[in-house]
Amino acid sequence: MKYSFVSHTDSSRLIIFFAGWGMDKNPFTGLALAGYDIVVIWDYTDECLDSEFWDNYSEICIIGWSYGVYFAGRFIERYPCLPITARVAVNGTLLPIDKSKGISPDLFNATLSAISEQSVLKFYRRMCGNSVLFEKFLTVAPERSVESVHSELASIRDTFNKFGSPISRWDIAYISENDRIFPANSQYEAWNGNVKVNNLNEGHLPDFEKIIKESLIHKNGVSDAFTRSIDTYGSNAPAQLFAAEHLAEIIKTKEPFNGEVIEIGCGTGFLTGLIEPMLGKESTLTLIDVSPIKRDLPGKHIHSDAETFMFSLRDNSVSAIFSSSAIQWFNSPATFLHNASRALIPGGVLAVSVYEDTTFSQIPELKSPSRIFSKQYLKSIVPQGFKLELCDSLEYVQQFDSAAELLRHFRLTGVAPLENSPESAVLARKILRSNINTLSYNPIFLLLTKKKNCNFVEYLNQ
């Protein structure tokens, strides 16, 4: 395998993009996301890399495209201890050569036996789906010889025949309805019930800039928004206070708590003040937040990205983990749940609130398809090591005097960090023009208890 950084800003977060067959870095040189470095991997003639370039990153997000999904899965399987959060598959599966869940063996063999300069160009044309995108692609086309792409395709076959499908957990699968390379029906069959599926009205080569922006969180922007609102959040976030108070009532059914207790995303302390009286004499409280923590809050304070901090927790070391209105800002709530399952002691408690897909129903533009949560989805990502005790939701409707007051609410709380961009300006004008002055918040409450017989091997194999 070969690799090249297409965006390198000395960030602590890394996106590893596994490209498809016949690619190199050229078609992806414009990819970027604020707060992340991006490296492209291509050429699966072998799986050797001459450098472990990921060593200094605190968070790694995986995006696999086409046959790159399979090799991304192999990478995840070979490096189980890396701080990998999000795993995003695009127009590919973990069964690359398969009659019902991949590209049919007959078509694969026919492609392999007939590779030429003309057939590669034909592949690119079908990959793009239309002449406009094809002409654009040719300006950044891979610089690969016919011999190299033939050798790569043969190696893909040999690797799959030797090792089969990797064991790896994924968060999202993007499937293009108009894919003329990797049949959409095969992708649906492969991912059925295993991941959240997002449909694309595109061909095999989609808009990766949009996918990356949609599926991953701009964490620096989130941190900046909440940091700016730290002095105004408490008096302008009644929906979040409502969620914290209800979550505290749920937590109270499990008190008292001894040992190490962690609160993630403590913010201005809505939940903190409610759970402190539930702590036993032998307990310690640790607060973690991506924004600065108010000095008057109790416990040990850790200013950190809580999603990546979870990787540092020792196995079976924490008695309870609580979080209110925070994990929707994580790249992978599923990875968070698995890390919590690993870190909690047997019998330990995890209680969280996160917002349902009906939240902000008045402003659909604020809802990314990849950040939508439902009770059904949350139940589907609960690790086997947990006993699900509660998964329920409530509604809190917040009324404002005007649309301008609604936009001011966003600024004073940071709950919808509208960036300084043309898109945000357009949305703000639409809110004002439509006089939208109501917001629906729909928190989901999740209560989990770690099973007494759960172990780390079970965690790794989920």
CSV table of C-alpha atoms in Angstrom, one decimal:
chain,number,residue,atom,x,y,z
A,1,MET,CA,0.0,0.0,0.0
A,2,LYS,CA,1.1,3.6,-0.7
A,3,TYR,CA,0.0,6.7,1.2
A,4,SER,CA,0.2,10.4,1.0
A,5,PHE,CA,-1.0,13.3,3.2
A,6,VAL,CA,-3.4,15.5,1.2
A,7,SER,CA,-4.0,17.8,4.2
A,8,HIS,CA,-1.4,18.1,6.9
A,9,THR,CA,-1.8,20.9,9.6
A,10,ASP,CA,-0.3,19.2,12.6
A,11,SER,CA,-3.7,18.4,14.0
A,12,SER,CA,-4.2,15.8,16.7
A,13,ARG,CA,-6.9,14.1,14.7
A,14,LEU,CA,-6.4,12.1,11.5
A,15,ILE,CA,-8.7,10.9,8.7
A,16,ILE,CA,-7.3,7.8,7.0
A,17,PHE,CA,-9.0,7.6,3.6
A,18,PHE,CA,-8.8,4.1,1.9
A,19,ALA,CA,-9.2,4.8,-1.8
A,20,GLY,CA,-10.7,2.4,-4.3
A,21,TRP,CA,-9.0,0.2,-6.9
A,22,GLY,CA,-6.9,1.9,-9.6
A,23,MET,CA,-6.5,5.1,-7.6
A,24,ASP,CA,-3.7,7.2,-6.3
A,25,LYS,CA,-3.7,10.5,-4.3
A,26,ASN,CA,-4.5,12.8,-7.3
A,27,PRO,CA,-8.3,12.7,-7.3
A,28,PHE,CA,-8.3,13.5,-3.5
A,29,THR,CA,-5.8,16.3,-3.2
A,30,GLY,CA,-8.5,18.8,-2.4
A,31,LEU,CA,-10.0,17.0,0.5
A,32,ALA,CA,-9.9,18.9,3.8
A,33,LEU,CA,-11.8,19.2,7.1
A,34,ALA,CA,-10.9,21.8,9.7
A,35,GLY,CA,-9.2,20.2,12.7
A,36,TYR,CA,-8.1,17.0,10.9
A,37,ASP,CA,-5.2,15.8,8.9
A,38,ILE,CA,-6.1,13.6,6.0
A,39,VAL,CA,-4.0,10.8,4.5
A,40,VAL,CA,-5.0,8.8,1.4
A,41,ILE,CA,-4.0,5.1,1.1
A,42,TRP,CA,-4.1,3.4,-2.3
A,43,ASP,CA,-2.6,0.5,-4.3
A,44,TYR,CA,-3.5,-2.8,-2.6
A,45,THR,CA,-0.9,-4.9,-4.4
A,46,ASP,CA,0.4,-5.5,-0.8
A,47,GLU,CA,-0.6,-4.4,2.6
A,48,CYS,CA,2.8,-3.1,3.8
A,49,LEU,CA,3.2,0.5,4.9
A,50,ASP,CA,6.7,1.9,5.4
A,51,SER,CA,5.7,4.1,8.3
A,52,GLU,CA,3.2,4.0,11.1
A,53,PHE,CA,2.3,7.6,10.3
A,54,TRP,CA,-0.6,7.5,12.8
A,55,ASP,CA,1.5,7.2,15.9
A,56,ASN,CA,1.1,10.8,17.2
A,57,TYR,CA,-2.7,11.2,16.7
A,58,SER,CA,-5.2,11.1,19.6
A,59,GLU,CA,-8.1,10.3,17.3
A,60,ILE,CA,-8.3,8.4,14.0
A,61,CYS,CA,-11.3,8.3,11.7
A,62,ILE,CA,-11.5,5.7,8.9
A,63,ILE,CA,-13.2,6.3,5.6
A,64,GLY,CA,-13.2,3.4,3.1
A,65,TRP,CA,-14.4,3.7,-0.5
A,66,SER,CA,-15.2,0.9,-2.9
A,67,TYR,CA,-12.6,-1.9,-2.5
A,68,GLY,CA,-10.9,0.4,0.1
A,69,VAL,CA,-13.7,-0.6,2.5
A,70,TYR,CA,-12.4,-4.1,2.6
A,71,PHE,CA,-8.8,-3.0,3.2
A,72,ALA,CA,-9.9,-0.4,5.8
A,73,GLY,CA,-11.6,-3.4,7.6
A,74,ARG,CA,-8.4,-5.3,7.4
A,75,PHE,CA,-6.5,-2.4,8.8
A,76,ILE,CA,-9.0,-2.0,11.7
A,77,GLU,CA,-8.7,-5.7,12.4
A,78,ARG,CA,-4.9,-5.6,12.5
A,79,TYR,CA,-4.6,-2.6,14.7
A,80,PRO,CA,-7.4,-3.1,17.4
A,81,CYS,CA,-5.7,-0.8,19.9
A,82,LEU,CA,-5.6,2.4,17.8
A,83,PRO,CA,-7.9,5.3,18.9
A,84,ILE,CA,-10.3,4.8,16.0
A,85,THR,CA,-13.6,6.4,16.5
A,86,ALA,CA,-15.7,6.8,13.3
A,87,ARG,CA,-15.7,4.1,10.6
A,88,VAL,CA,-17.4,5.2,7.4
A,89,ALA,CA,-18.0,3.0,4.4
A,90,VAL,CA,-18.8,4.5,1.0
A,91,ASN,CA,-20.0,2.3,-1.9
A,92,GLY,CA,-18.3,-0.8,-0.8
A,93,THR,CA,-18.5,-3.8,1.6
A,94,LEU,CA,-16.4,-6.2,3.6
A,95,LEU,CA,-17.1,-8.9,1.0
A,96,PRO,CA,-15.6,-7.3,-2.2
A,97,ILE,CA,-16.0,-10.3,-4.4
A,98,ASP,CA,-19.3,-12.0,-3.7
A,99,LYS,CA,-22.4,-12.9,-5.6
A,100,SER,CA,-24.9,-11.2,-3.3
A,101,LYS,CA,-22.9,-8.8,-1.1
A,102,GLY,CA,-20.2,-7.5,-3.4
A,103,ILE,CA,-19.2,-7.5,-7.0
A,104,SER,CA,-20.0,-10.8,-8.6
A,105,PRO,CA,-17.1,-13.2,-9.2
A,106,ASP,CA,-17.9,-13.5,-12.9
A,107,LEU,CA,-17.8,-9.7,-13.4
A,108,PHE,CA,-14.6,-9.4,-11.4
A,109,ASN,CA,-12.9,-12.1,-13.4
A,110,ALA,CA,-14.0,-10.6,-16.7
A,111,THR,CA,-12.7,-7.2,-15.6
A,112,LEU,CA,-9.3,-8.7,-14.5
A,113,SER,CA,-8.9,-10.7,-17.8
A,114,ALA,CA,-9.6,-7.8,-20.0
A,115,ILE,CA,-7.7,-4.9,-18.4
A,116,SER,CA,-6.3,-2.4,-21.0
A,117,GLU,CA,-5.9,1.3,-21.3
A,118,GLN,CA,-9.4,1.4,-22.9
A,119,SER,CA,-11.0,-0.7,-20.2
A,120,VAL,CA,-9.6,1.4,-17.4
A,121,LEU,CA,-11.0,4.6,-19.1
A,122,LYS,CA,-14.3,2.8,-19.4
A,123,PHE,CA,-14.2,1.9,-15.7
A,124,TYR,CA,-13.5,5.5,-14.8
A,125,ARG,CA,-16.5,6.7,-17.0
A,126,ARG,CA,-18.9,4.2,-15.3
A,127,MET,CA,-17.4,5.2,-11.9
A,128,CYS,CA,-18.2,8.8,-12.5
A,129,GLY,CA,-21.7,8.2,-13.8
A,130,ASN,CA,-22.0,11.1,-16.2
A,131,SER,CA,-19.8,12.9,-18.8
A,132,VAL,CA,-19.5,16.2,-16.8
A,133,LEU,CA,-18.0,14.4,-13.7
A,134,PHE,CA,-15.9,12.2,-16.0
A,135,GLU,CA,-14.3,15.2,-17.8
A,136,LYS,CA,-13.6,16.7,-14.4
A,137,PHE,CA,-12.1,13.5,-13.1
A,138,LEU,CA,-9.7,13.2,-16.1
A,139,THR,CA,-8.0,16.5,-14.9
A,140,VAL,CA,-7.0,14.7,-11.7
A,141,ALA,CA,-6.9,11.1,-12.9
A,142,PRO,CA,-4.5,8.6,-11.2
A,143,GLU,CA,-1.1,8.2,-12.7
A,144,ARG,CA,-1.1,4.4,-12.8
A,145,SER,CA,0.1,2.1,-15.5
A,146,VAL,CA,-2.1,-0.7,-16.9
A,147,GLU,CA,0.3,-3.2,-15.4
A,148,SER,CA,0.1,-1.8,-11.9
A,149,VAL,CA,-3.7,-1.7,-11.8
A,150,HIS,CA,-3.9,-5.3,-13.2
A,151,SER,CA,-1.5,-6.4,-10.5
A,152,GLU,CA,-3.5,-4.6,-7.8
A,153,LEU,CA,-6.8,-6.2,-8.9
A,154,ALA,CA,-5.2,-9.7,-8.9
A,155,SER,CA,-3.8,-9.0,-5.4
A,156,ILE,CA,-7.3,-7.9,-4.2
A,157,ARG,CA,-8.6,-11.3,-5.3
A,158,ASP,CA,-5.8,-13.2,-3.7
A,159,THR,CA,-6.0,-11.3,-0.4
A,160,PHE,CA,-9.8,-11.9,-0.1
A,161,ASN,CA,-9.4,-15.6,-1.1
A,162,LYS,CA,-6.8,-16.0,1.6
A,163,PHE,CA,-8.2,-14.1,4.5
A,164,GLY,CA,-11.9,-13.7,3.8
A,165,SER,CA,-14.0,-11.0,5.4
A,166,PRO,CA,-12.4,-9.0,8.3
A,167,ILE,CA,-14.1,-8.6,11.6
A,168,SER,CA,-14.7,-4.9,12.1
A,169,ARG,CA,-17.4,-2.7,13.4
A,170,TRP,CA,-18.7,0.2,11.3
A,171,ASP,CA,-20.8,3.3,12.0
A,172,ILE,CA,-22.2,4.5,8.7
A,173,ALA,CA,-22.5,3.0,5.2
A,174,TYR,CA,-23.1,5.5,2.3
A,175,ILE,CA,-24.8,3.8,-0.6
A,176,SER,CA,-25.2,5.4,-4.0
A,177,GLU,CA,-28.5,4.4,-5.7
A,178,ASN,CA,-26.9,5.0,-9.1
A,179,ASP,CA,-23.7,3.0,-8.5
A,180,ARG,CA,-22.7,1.3,-11.8
A,181,ILE,CA,-19.7,-0.4,-10.2
A,182,PHE,CA,-20.7,-1.8,-6.9
A,183,PRO,CA,-24.4,-2.7,-7.1
A,184,ALA,CA,-26.5,-0.8,-4.5
A,185,ASN,CA,-28.6,-4.0,-3.8
A,186,SER,CA,-25.4,-5.9,-2.9
A,187,GLN,CA,-24.4,-3.1,-0.5
A,188,TYR,CA,-27.8,-3.1,1.2
A,189,GLU,CA,-27.6,-6.9,1.6
A,190,ALA,CA,-24.1,-6.7,3.1
A,191,TRP,CA,-24.9,-3.9,5.6
A,192,ASN,CA,-28.5,-4.9,6.4
A,193,GLY,CA,-29.1,-4.3,10.1
A,194,ASN,CA,-25.4,-3.8,11.0
A,195,VAL,CA,-24.9,-0.1,10.5
A,196,LYS,CA,-26.7,3.2,9.8
A,197,VAL,CA,-27.3,3.5,6.1
A,198,ASN,CA,-27.3,6.9,4.3
A,199,ASN,CA,-28.5,7.0,0.7
A,200,LEU,CA,-26.9,9.0,-2.0
A,201,ASN,CA,-28.4,10.1,-5.3
A,202,GLU,CA,-25.0,9.8,-7.0
A,203,GLY,CA,-22.8,7.4,-8.8
A,204,HIS,CA,-19.9,5.2,-7.5
A,205,LEU,CA,-17.7,8.3,-7.2
A,206,PRO,CA,-19.6,10.6,-4.8
A,207,ASP,CA,-18.9,14.0,-3.3
A,208,PHE,CA,-16.4,13.1,-0.7
A,209,GLU,CA,-16.0,16.6,0.6
A,210,LYS,CA,-19.7,16.6,1.5
A,211,ILE,CA,-19.5,13.1,3.0
A,212,ILE,CA,-16.6,14.0,5.2
A,213,LYS,CA,-18.1,17.2,6.5
A,214,GLU,CA,-21.4,15.4,7.1
A,215,SER,CA,-20.2,12.3,8.8
A,216,LEU,CA,-17.5,13.8,11.1
A,217,ILE,CA,-17.8,16.5,13.7
A,218,HIS,CA,-15.9,19.8,13.4
A,219,LYS,CA,-14.8,19.5,17.0
A,220,ASN,CA,-12.7,22.7,17.1
A,221,GLY,CA,-15.8,24.6,16.0
A,222,VAL,CA,-17.9,22.9,18.7
A,223,SER,CA,-15.4,23.7,21.4
A,224,ASP,CA,-15.1,27.3,20.3
A,225,ALA,CA,-18.9,27.7,20.3
A,226,PHE,CA,-19.3,26.4,23.8
A,227,THR,CA,-16.3,28.3,25.1
A,228,ARG,CA,-17.7,31.6,23.8
A,229,SER,CA,-21.0,30.8,25.5
A,230,ILE,CA,-19.7,29.6,28.9
A,231,ASP,CA,-20.9,32.7,30.7
A,232,THR,CA,-24.4,32.8,29.0
A,233,TYR,CA,-25.2,29.1,28.6
A,234,GLY,CA,-26.6,28.5,32.1
A,235,SER,CA,-29.4,31.1,31.9
A,236,ASN,CA,-30.3,30.4,28.3
A,237,ALA,CA,-30.5,26.6,28.0
A,238,PRO,CA,-33.7,25.5,29.8
A,239,ALA,CA,-34.1,22.4,27.5
A,240,GLN,CA,-30.6,21.2,28.5
A,241,LEU,CA,-31.5,21.8,32.2
A,242,PHE,CA,-34.7,19.8,31.6
A,243,ALA,CA,-32.7,16.9,30.2
A,244,ALA,CA,-30.2,17.0,33.0
A,245,GLU,CA,-32.9,17.0,35.7
A,246,HIS,CA,-34.7,14.1,34.2
A,247,LEU,CA,-31.5,12.1,33.7
A,248,ALA,CA,-30.6,12.8,37.4
A,249,GLU,CA,-33.9,11.3,38.4
A,250,ILE,CA,-33.1,8.2,36.4
A,251,ILE,CA,-29.6,8.0,37.9
A,252,LYS,CA,-31.1,8.4,41.4
A,253,THR,CA,-32.6,4.9,41.1
A,254,LYS,CA,-29.1,3.5,41.2
A,255,GLU,CA,-27.5,5.5,44.0
A,256,PRO,CA,-25.3,5.6,46.0
A,257,PHE,CA,-22.2,5.4,43.8
A,258,ASN,CA,-18.7,4.5,45.1
A,259,GLY,CA,-15.4,4.3,43.3
A,260,GLU,CA,-14.5,6.5,40.3
A,261,VAL,CA,-17.4,8.4,38.8
A,262,ILE,CA,-17.0,10.3,35.5
A,263,GLU,CA,-19.2,13.0,34.0
A,264,ILE,CA,-18.6,13.7,30.3
A,265,GLY,CA,-19.5,17.1,28.9
A,266,CYS,CA,-20.2,18.7,32.2
A,267,GLY,CA,-20.7,22.1,30.7
A,268,THR,CA,-21.8,24.7,33.3
A,269,GLY,CA,-22.7,21.9,35.8
A,270,PHE,CA,-26.4,21.3,35.3
A,271,LEU,CA,-26.0,17.5,35.9
A,272,THR,CA,-22.9,17.9,38.2
A,273,GLY,CA,-24.8,19.6,41.0
A,274,LEU,CA,-27.6,17.0,40.9
A,275,ILE,CA,-25.3,13.9,41.0
A,276,GLU,CA,-22.9,15.1,43.6
A,277,PRO,CA,-25.3,14.2,46.5
A,278,MET,CA,-25.6,10.7,45.1
A,279,LEU,CA,-21.9,10.0,45.5
A,280,GLY,CA,-20.8,7.6,48.3
A,281,LYS,CA,-18.0,8.4,50.8
A,282,GLU,CA,-15.5,6.3,48.9
A,283,SER,CA,-16.2,7.9,45.5
A,284,THR,CA,-14.2,10.3,43.4
A,285,LEU,CA,-15.7,12.6,40.8
A,286,THR,CA,-13.9,13.5,37.5
A,287,LEU,CA,-15.4,16.1,35.1
A,288,ILE,CA,-14.3,16.0,31.5
A,289,ASP,CA,-15.2,18.7,28.9
A,290,VAL,CA,-13.8,19.9,25.6
A,291,SER,CA,-14.4,23.4,26.8
A,292,PRO,CA,-12.9,25.0,29.9
A,293,ILE,CA,-14.6,23.8,33.1
A,294,LYS,CA,-15.9,26.3,35.6
A,295,ARG,CA,-13.6,26.4,38.7
A,296,ASP,CA,-16.5,26.3,41.2
A,297,LEU,CA,-17.6,22.8,40.0
A,298,PRO,CA,-16.6,19.9,42.3
A,299,GLY,CA,-14.2,17.1,41.5
A,300,LYS,CA,-11.2,16.7,39.4
A,301,HIS,CA,-11.3,18.7,36.1
A,302,ILE,CA,-9.9,17.4,32.8
A,303,HIS,CA,-10.1,19.8,29.8
A,304,SER,CA,-10.1,17.2,27.0
A,305,ASP,CA,-12.0,15.7,24.1
A,306,ALA,CA,-14.0,13.2,26.1
A,307,GLU,CA,-14.5,10.9,23.2
A,308,THR,CA,-10.8,10.3,22.8
A,309,PHE,CA,-10.1,10.4,26.6
A,310,MET,CA,-12.2,7.3,26.9
A,311,PHE,CA,-9.5,5.3,25.2
A,312,SER,CA,-7.1,6.1,28.1
A,313,LEU,CA,-9.4,4.5,30.8
A,314,ARG,CA,-8.2,1.2,32.2
A,315,ASP,CA,-10.4,-1.9,31.8
A,316,ASN,CA,-12.8,-2.4,34.7
A,317,SER,CA,-11.8,0.8,36.5
A,318,VAL,CA,-14.8,3.1,36.6
A,319,SER,CA,-18.0,2.7,38.7
A,320,ALA,CA,-20.2,5.0,36.8
A,321,ILE,CA,-20.2,7.2,33.6
A,322,PHE,CA,-22.8,10.0,33.2
A,323,SER,CA,-23.3,12.4,30.3
A,324,SER,CA,-26.1,14.8,29.5
A,325,SER,CA,-26.5,16.5,26.1
A,326,ALA,CA,-23.0,15.8,25.0
A,327,ILE,CA,-22.4,12.6,23.0
A,328,GLN,CA,-24.2,13.9,19.9
A,329,TRP,CA,-20.9,15.8,19.4
A,330,PHE,CA,-18.9,12.6,19.2
A,331,ASN,CA,-17.8,11.1,15.9
A,332,SER,CA,-19.0,7.7,17.0
A,333,PRO,CA,-21.4,7.2,19.8
A,334,ALA,CA,-21.1,3.4,19.2
A,335,THR,CA,-17.3,3.6,19.9
A,336,PHE,CA,-18.1,5.6,23.0
A,337,LEU,CA,-20.5,2.9,24.3
A,338,HIS,CA,-17.9,0.2,23.6
A,339,ASN,CA,-15.2,2.1,25.5
A,340,ALA,CA,-17.6,2.6,28.4
A,341,SER,CA,-18.4,-1.1,28.4
A,342,ARG,CA,-14.7,-1.9,28.6
A,343,ALA,CA,-13.9,0.7,31.3
A,344,LEU,CA,-16.8,0.1,33.7
A,345,ILE,CA,-16.5,-2.4,36.5
A,346,PRO,CA,-19.0,-5.3,36.4
A,347,GLY,CA,-22.3,-3.8,37.6
A,348,GLY,CA,-21.1,-0.3,36.7
A,349,VAL,CA,-23.7,2.2,35.4
A,350,LEU,CA,-23.8,4.3,32.2
A,351,ALA,CA,-26.5,6.9,32.0
A,352,VAL,CA,-26.7,9.4,29.1
A,353,SER,CA,-29.1,11.8,27.4
A,354,VAL,CA,-28.7,12.5,23.7
A,355,TYR,CA,-31.0,14.2,21.2
A,356,GLU,CA,-33.5,12.3,19.0
A,357,ASP,CA,-34.0,12.8,15.3
A,358,THR,CA,-37.1,14.9,15.9
A,359,THR,CA,-35.0,17.6,17.6
A,360,PHE,CA,-35.0,20.9,15.7
A,361,SER,CA,-37.8,19.6,13.5
A,362,GLN,CA,-38.6,23.2,12.6
A,363,ILE,CA,-35.1,23.7,11.0
A,364,PRO,CA,-34.3,20.5,9.0
A,365,GLU,CA,-31.2,22.1,7.6
A,366,LEU,CA,-29.6,21.7,11.0
A,367,LYS,CA,-30.0,17.9,11.0
A,368,SER,CA,-27.2,16.0,9.3
A,369,PRO,CA,-28.3,12.5,8.2
A,370,SER,CA,-25.2,11.1,10.0
A,371,ARG,CA,-26.0,12.9,13.3
A,372,ILE,CA,-29.6,11.7,13.5
A,373,PHE,CA,-30.3,9.4,16.5
A,374,SER,CA,-33.4,7.4,17.3
A,375,LYS,CA,-34.2,5.0,20.1
A,376,GLN,CA,-34.1,2.1,17.7
A,377,TYR,CA,-30.6,3.1,16.5
A,378,LEU,CA,-29.3,3.6,20.0
A,379,LYS,CA,-30.6,0.2,21.1
A,380,SER,CA,-28.9,-1.4,18.0
A,381,ILE,CA,-25.4,-0.1,19.1
A,382,VAL,CA,-25.6,-1.1,22.7
A,383,PRO,CA,-22.7,-3.6,23.2
A,384,GLN,CA,-23.4,-7.1,24.4
A,385,GLY,CA,-21.6,-6.4,27.6
A,386,PHE,CA,-24.4,-4.1,28.7
A,387,LYS,CA,-27.9,-4.8,30.1
A,388,LEU,CA,-30.3,-2.2,28.6
A,389,GLU,CA,-32.5,-0.9,31.5
A,390,LEU,CA,-34.1,2.1,29.9
A,391,CYS,CA,-34.3,3.8,26.5
A,392,ASP,CA,-37.0,6.5,26.5
A,393,SER,CA,-37.5,10.0,25.2
A,394,LEU,CA,-39.3,13.2,26.1
A,395,GLU,CA,-40.1,16.5,24.5
A,396,TYR,CA,-39.3,20.1,25.5
A,397,VAL,CA,-40.6,22.9,23.3
A,398,GLN,CA,-38.9,26.2,23.6
A,399,GLN,CA,-40.8,29.3,22.4
A,400,PHE,CA,-39.1,32.6,21.5
A,401,ASP,CA,-40.4,36.1,21.1
A,402,SER,CA,-39.0,36.2,17.5
A,403,ALA,CA,-36.8,34.4,15.0
A,404,ALA,CA,-34.0,36.9,16.0
A,405,GLU,CA,-34.3,35.6,19.6
A,406,LEU,CA,-34.0,32.1,18.4
A,407,LEU,CA,-30.8,32.9,16.5
A,408,ARG,CA,-29.6,34.7,19.7
A,409,HIS,CA,-30.3,31.5,21.6
A,410,PHE,CA,-27.9,29.6,19.3
A,411,ARG,CA,-25.2,32.2,19.9
A,412,LEU,CA,-25.7,32.3,23.7
A,413,THR,CA,-25.7,28.5,24.1
A,414,GLY,CA,-23.5,27.2,21.2
A,415,VAL,CA,-26.0,24.3,20.8
A,416,ALA,CA,-26.1,24.9,17.0
A,417,PRO,CA,-22.7,26.3,16.1
A,418,LEU,CA,-23.5,28.1,12.9
A,419,GLU,CA,-20.1,28.7,11.3
A,420,ASN,CA,-19.1,32.0,9.7
A,421,SER,CA,-19.9,30.7,6.2
A,422,PRO,CA,-22.1,31.6,3.3
A,423,GLU,CA,-24.3,28.5,4.1
A,424,SER,CA,-24.8,29.7,7.7
A,425,ALA,CA,-25.7,33.2,6.5
A,426,VAL,CA,-28.3,31.7,4.1
A,427,LEU,CA,-29.8,29.6,6.8
A,428,ALA,CA,-30.0,32.5,9.2
A,429,ARG,CA,-31.8,34.6,6.6
A,430,LYS,CA,-34.2,31.8,6.0
A,431,ILE,CA,-35.0,31.5,9.7
A,432,LEU,CA,-35.6,35.2,9.9
A,433,ARG,CA,-37.7,35.3,6.7
A,434,SER,CA,-39.8,32.4,7.8
A,435,ASN,CA,-40.2,33.8,11.3
A,436,ILE,CA,-39.2,30.5,13.0
A,437,ASN,CA,-39.6,31.1,16.7
A,438,THR,CA,-40.1,27.6,18.1
A,439,LEU,CA,-37.6,24.8,18.8
A,440,SER,CA,-38.3,21.3,19.8
A,441,TYR,CA,-35.8,19.4,21.9
A,442,ASN,CA,-36.3,15.7,22.2
A,443,PRO,CA,-33.8,14.1,24.5
A,444,ILE,CA,-33.4,10.3,24.6
A,445,PHE,CA,-32.5,8.8,28.0
A,446,LEU,CA,-30.3,5.7,28.0
A,447,LEU,CA,-29.6,3.7,31.2
A,448,LEU,CA,-27.2,0.7,30.9
A,449,THR,CA,-25.6,-1.6,33.5
A,450,LYS,CA,-22.5,-3.6,32.7
A,451,LYS,CA,-23.1,-7.4,33.0
A,452,LYS,CA,-21.3,-9.2,35.7
A,453,ASN,CA,-19.7,-11.7,33.3
A,454,CYS,CA,-18.6,-9.2,30.7
A,455,ASN,CA,-14.9,-9.2,29.7
A,456,PHE,CA,-12.5,-7.4,27.4
A,457,VAL,CA,-12.3,-10.3,24.8
A,458,GLU,CA,-16.1,-9.9,24.4
A,459,TYR,CA,-15.6,-6.2,23.8
A,460,LEU,CA,-13.0,-6.7,21.1
A,461,ASN,CA,-15.1,-9.2,19.2
A,462,GLN,CA,-18.3,-7.1,19.0
